[in-house]
mmCIF file of C-alpha atoms in Angstrom:
data_model
loop_
_atom_site.group_PDB
_atom_site.id
_atom_site.type_symbol
_atom_site.label_atom_id
_atom_site.label_comp_id
_atom_site.label_asym_id
_atom_site.label_seq_id
_atom_site.Cartn_x
_atom_site.Cartn_y
_atom_site.Cartn_z
ATOM 1 C CA GLY X 95 -3.453 0.007 -13.163
ATOM 2 C CA ASN X 96 -1.698 -3.281 -12.923
ATOM 3 C CA ALA X 97 -0.013 -5.682 -15.306
ATOM 4 C CA SER X 98 -2.999 -8.061 -15.312
ATOM 5 C CA GLY X 99 -5.436 -5.292 -16.291
ATOM 6 C CA ARG X 100 -7.999 -6.306 -13.724
ATOM 7 C CA LEU X 101 -9.469 -5.213 -10.416
ATOM 8 C CA GLN X 102 -7.452 -7.375 -8.101
ATOM 9 C CA PRO X 103 -9.109 -9.400 -5.345
ATOM 10 C CA PRO X 104 -7.685 -9.039 -1.821
ATOM 11 C CA ASP X 105 -5.830 -12.359 -1.974
ATOM 12 C CA GLU X 106 -4.094 -11.608 -5.294
ATOM 13 C CA PRO X 107 -0.369 -12.405 -4.929
ATOM 14 C CA LEU X 108 2.427 -10.296 -6.326
ATOM 15 C CA SER X 109 3.591 -11.141 -9.814
ATOM 16 C CA THR X 110 7.137 -12.340 -10.383
ATOM 17 C CA ASN X 111 7.989 -8.811 -11.489
ATOM 18 C CA GLY X 112 6.392 -7.364 -8.338
ATOM 19 C CA LYS X 113 8.451 -9.686 -6.144
ATOM 20 C CA ARG X 114 11.610 -8.655 -7.992
ATOM 21 C CA GLN X 115 10.726 -4.970 -7.554
ATOM 22 C CA ALA X 116 10.159 -5.479 -3.804
ATOM 23 C CA ARG X 117 13.548 -7.158 -3.418
ATOM 24 C CA ARG X 118 15.251 -4.384 -5.406
ATOM 25 C CA LEU X 119 13.596 -1.724 -3.251
ATOM 26 C CA GLY X 120 14.694 -3.585 -0.131
ATOM 27 C CA GLU X 121 18.259 -3.689 -1.475
ATOM 28 C CA ALA X 122 18.148 0.048 -2.207
ATOM 29 C CA LEU X 123 16.900 0.766 1.317
ATOM 30 C CA LYS X 124 19.636 -1.453 2.739
ATOM 31 C CA ALA X 125 22.260 0.439 0.717
ATOM 32 C CA ALA X 126 20.895 3.755 2.029
ATOM 33 C CA GLU X 127 21.128 2.383 5.555
ATOM 34 C CA ALA X 128 24.718 1.275 4.927
ATOM 35 C CA ARG X 129 25.569 4.845 3.851
ATOM 36 C CA GLY X 130 24.018 6.130 7.085
ATOM 37 C CA ASP X 131 21.243 8.039 5.294
ATOM 38 C CA PHE X 132 18.587 6.603 7.646
ATOM 39 C CA ARG X 133 17.544 3.408 9.388
ATOM 40 C CA VAL X 134 14.187 1.829 8.568
ATOM 41 C CA ALA X 135 12.736 1.546 12.057
ATOM 42 C CA THR X 136 9.050 0.986 11.279
ATOM 43 C CA ILE X 137 7.176 -0.564 8.390
ATOM 44 C CA LEU X 138 3.425 0.061 8.237
ATOM 45 C CA VAL X 139 1.770 -2.263 5.737
ATOM 46 C CA SER X 140 -1.695 -2.901 4.330
ATOM 47 C CA ASP X 141 -2.936 -6.336 5.338
ATOM 48 C CA LEU X 142 -3.703 -7.440 1.761
ATOM 49 C CA ALA X 143 -1.638 -10.210 0.167
ATOM 50 C CA ARG X 144 0.311 -8.068 -2.325
ATOM 51 C CA THR X 145 1.494 -5.564 0.242
ATOM 52 C CA LYS X 146 2.398 -8.235 2.778
ATOM 53 C CA GLU X 147 4.517 -9.902 0.083
ATOM 54 C CA THR X 148 6.084 -6.538 -0.749
ATOM 55 C CA ALA X 149 6.984 -5.983 2.902
ATOM 56 C CA ALA X 150 8.417 -9.516 3.057
ATOM 57 C CA GLY X 151 10.618 -8.688 0.060
ATOM 58 C CA LEU X 152 11.835 -5.522 1.771
ATOM 59 C CA LEU X 153 12.566 -7.386 4.984
ATOM 60 C CA GLN X 154 14.395 -10.120 3.098
ATOM 61 C CA ALA X 155 16.981 -7.502 2.163
ATOM 62 C CA LEU X 156 16.807 -5.375 5.314
ATOM 63 C CA GLY X 157 16.449 -8.057 7.970
ATOM 64 C CA ILE X 158 13.723 -7.840 10.600
ATOM 65 C CA GLU X 159 15.795 -7.359 13.745
ATOM 66 C CA GLY X 160 15.206 -3.990 15.388
ATOM 67 C CA ARG X 161 12.294 -3.101 13.118
ATOM 68 C CA ASP X 162 8.656 -2.685 14.042
ATOM 69 C CA VAL X 163 6.332 -4.132 11.412
ATOM 70 C CA ALA X 164 2.603 -3.487 11.747
ATOM 71 C CA GLN X 165 -0.286 -4.403 9.480
ATOM 72 C CA GLU X 166 -2.901 -1.686 9.037
ATOM 73 C CA PRO X 167 -6.242 -2.649 7.410
ATOM 74 C CA LEU X 168 -7.055 1.025 6.818
ATOM 75 C CA LEU X 169 -4.265 1.026 4.199
ATOM 76 C CA GLN X 170 -6.121 -1.512 2.022
ATOM 77 C CA GLU X 171 -6.835 -0.724 -1.615
ATOM 78 C CA ARG X 172 -10.286 0.599 -2.492
ATOM 79 C CA ASN X 173 -12.855 -2.183 -2.238
ATOM 80 C CA PHE X 174 -14.490 -2.673 -5.639
ATOM 81 C CA GLY X 175 -16.838 -5.292 -4.187
ATOM 82 C CA ASP X 176 -18.386 -7.642 -6.733
ATOM 83 C CA LEU X 177 -16.125 -6.257 -9.472
ATOM 84 C CA ARG X 178 -12.913 -7.593 -7.916
ATOM 85 C CA GLY X 179 -11.248 -10.122 -10.147
ATOM 86 C CA GLN X 180 -12.823 -8.762 -13.325
ATOM 87 C CA LEU X 181 -10.880 -7.283 -16.229
ATOM 88 C CA TYR X 182 -10.841 -3.494 -16.554
ATOM 89 C CA LEU X 183 -12.058 -3.841 -20.133
ATOM 90 C CA ASP X 184 -15.110 -5.885 -19.113
ATOM 91 C CA VAL X 185 -15.977 -3.577 -16.215
ATOM 92 C CA ARG X 186 -15.572 -0.495 -18.415
ATOM 93 C CA GLN X 187 -17.882 -1.975 -21.088
ATOM 94 C CA ARG X 188 -20.575 -2.726 -18.515
ATOM 95 C CA TYR X 189 -20.287 0.296 -16.181
ATOM 96 C CA GLY X 190 -18.274 2.961 -18.004
ATOM 97 C CA ASP X 191 -15.585 4.800 -16.053
ATOM 98 C CA PHE X 192 -15.405 2.788 -12.841
ATOM 99 C CA PHE X 193 -12.842 5.254 -11.459
ATOM 100 C CA ALA X 194 -15.268 8.168 -11.902
ATOM 101 C CA GLU X 195 -16.175 10.157 -8.795
ATOM 102 C CA GLY X 196 -19.840 9.132 -8.830
ATOM 103 C CA PHE X 197 -19.334 5.420 -9.500
ATOM 104 C CA ALA X 198 -20.414 3.114 -6.667
ATOM 105 C CA PRO X 199 -19.223 -0.457 -7.229
ATOM 106 C CA PRO X 200 -21.782 -3.134 -6.282
ATOM 107 C CA ASN X 201 -21.040 -4.179 -2.679
ATOM 108 C CA GLY X 202 -17.910 -1.991 -2.699
ATOM 109 C CA GLU X 203 -16.706 1.399 -1.480
ATOM 110 C CA THR X 204 -17.790 4.702 -2.949
ATOM 111 C CA TRP X 205 -15.105 7.358 -3.406
ATOM 112 C CA PRO X 206 -16.415 9.345 -0.388
ATOM 113 C CA ASP X 207 -16.325 6.249 1.853
ATOM 114 C CA PHE X 208 -12.880 5.340 0.568
ATOM 115 C CA ARG X 209 -11.561 8.860 1.213
ATOM 116 C CA ILE X 210 -12.865 8.771 4.783
ATOM 117 C CA ARG X 211 -11.019 5.498 5.365
ATOM 118 C CA VAL X 212 -7.836 6.838 3.765
ATOM 119 C CA LYS X 213 -8.021 9.923 5.980
ATOM 120 C CA LEU X 214 -8.093 7.601 9.000
ATOM 121 C CA ALA X 215 -5.175 5.645 7.506
ATOM 122 C CA TRP X 216 -3.231 8.891 7.108
ATOM 123 C CA SER X 217 -3.716 9.618 10.810
ATOM 124 C CA LYS X 218 -2.183 6.190 11.562
ATOM 125 C CA VAL X 219 0.765 7.004 9.285
ATOM 126 C CA LEU X 220 1.289 10.340 11.065
ATOM 127 C CA ALA X 221 1.119 8.646 14.471
ATOM 128 C CA ALA X 222 3.709 6.073 13.375
ATOM 129 C CA ALA X 223 5.947 8.879 12.083
ATOM 130 C CA LYS X 224 5.652 10.762 15.381
ATOM 131 C CA GLY X 225 6.563 7.537 17.183
ATOM 132 C CA LEU X 226 9.949 7.662 15.498
ATOM 133 C CA ASP X 227 10.872 10.639 17.711
ATOM 134 C CA LYS X 228 11.349 8.230 20.632
ATOM 135 C CA GLN X 229 13.870 6.241 18.584
ATOM 136 C CA ARG X 230 16.145 9.142 17.697
ATOM 137 C CA GLN X 231 19.661 8.811 19.107
ATOM 138 C CA PRO X 232 22.494 11.339 18.822
ATOM 139 C CA GLY X 233 25.136 10.203 16.365
ATOM 140 C CA LYS X 234 22.920 7.476 14.898
ATOM 141 C CA ALA X 235 21.115 7.351 11.565
ATOM 142 C CA GLU X 236 17.697 8.977 11.512
ATOM 143 C CA PRO X 237 14.880 6.438 12.082
ATOM 144 C CA ALA X 238 12.572 6.171 9.075
ATOM 145 C CA LEU X 239 9.052 4.959 8.396
ATOM 146 C CA VAL X 240 8.207 2.891 5.310
ATOM 147 C CA VAL X 241 4.540 2.621 4.329
ATOM 148 C CA VAL X 242 3.524 -0.226 2.013
ATOM 149 C CA THR X 243 0.107 0.406 0.498
ATOM 150 C CA HIS X 244 -1.747 0.612 -2.825
ATOM 151 C CA GLY X 245 -2.034 3.003 -5.744
ATOM 152 C CA LEU X 246 -5.505 4.391 -5.098
ATOM 153 C CA VAL X 247 -4.677 4.884 -1.416
ATOM 154 C CA LEU X 248 -1.684 6.994 -2.423
ATOM 155 C CA ARG X 249 -3.810 8.890 -4.936
ATOM 156 C CA ALA X 250 -6.397 9.674 -2.246
ATOM 157 C CA MET X 251 -3.684 10.748 0.209
ATOM 158 C CA VAL X 252 -2.233 13.324 -2.169
ATOM 159 C CA ASP X 253 -5.565 14.608 -3.546
#
């Protein structure tokens, strides 16, 4: 869920807290780089507003020089169609468990369609990770991939 308790539309910006969290994560990544743990070489990011703002917060701390940043639409959150922007409580009262396996949101993605898309997104993540091999240099910090996506995408990736 999210702090607003609603199905967020694609253009929903990060909250003040979300922006602070992105900056803090960027600072933590920068500190790990300074210790030589790794070097963030590539950032793969969903093209929705919240994730682009998250990536911007990371890059504010890390700096962009020497980093590949790519937007990947396949990493978008599940499309809840006509329900986007509505409160969870209202949607639940009208439709029941809108996260249930069999629920098909009006003009949105079913779970099976969403999982197919996430599987394609995962193949993009793997390809980006394999691309780091070309950036490895003896005596240098290991190149790392950061993926900025959404909660249901992560849930589908680990299921």
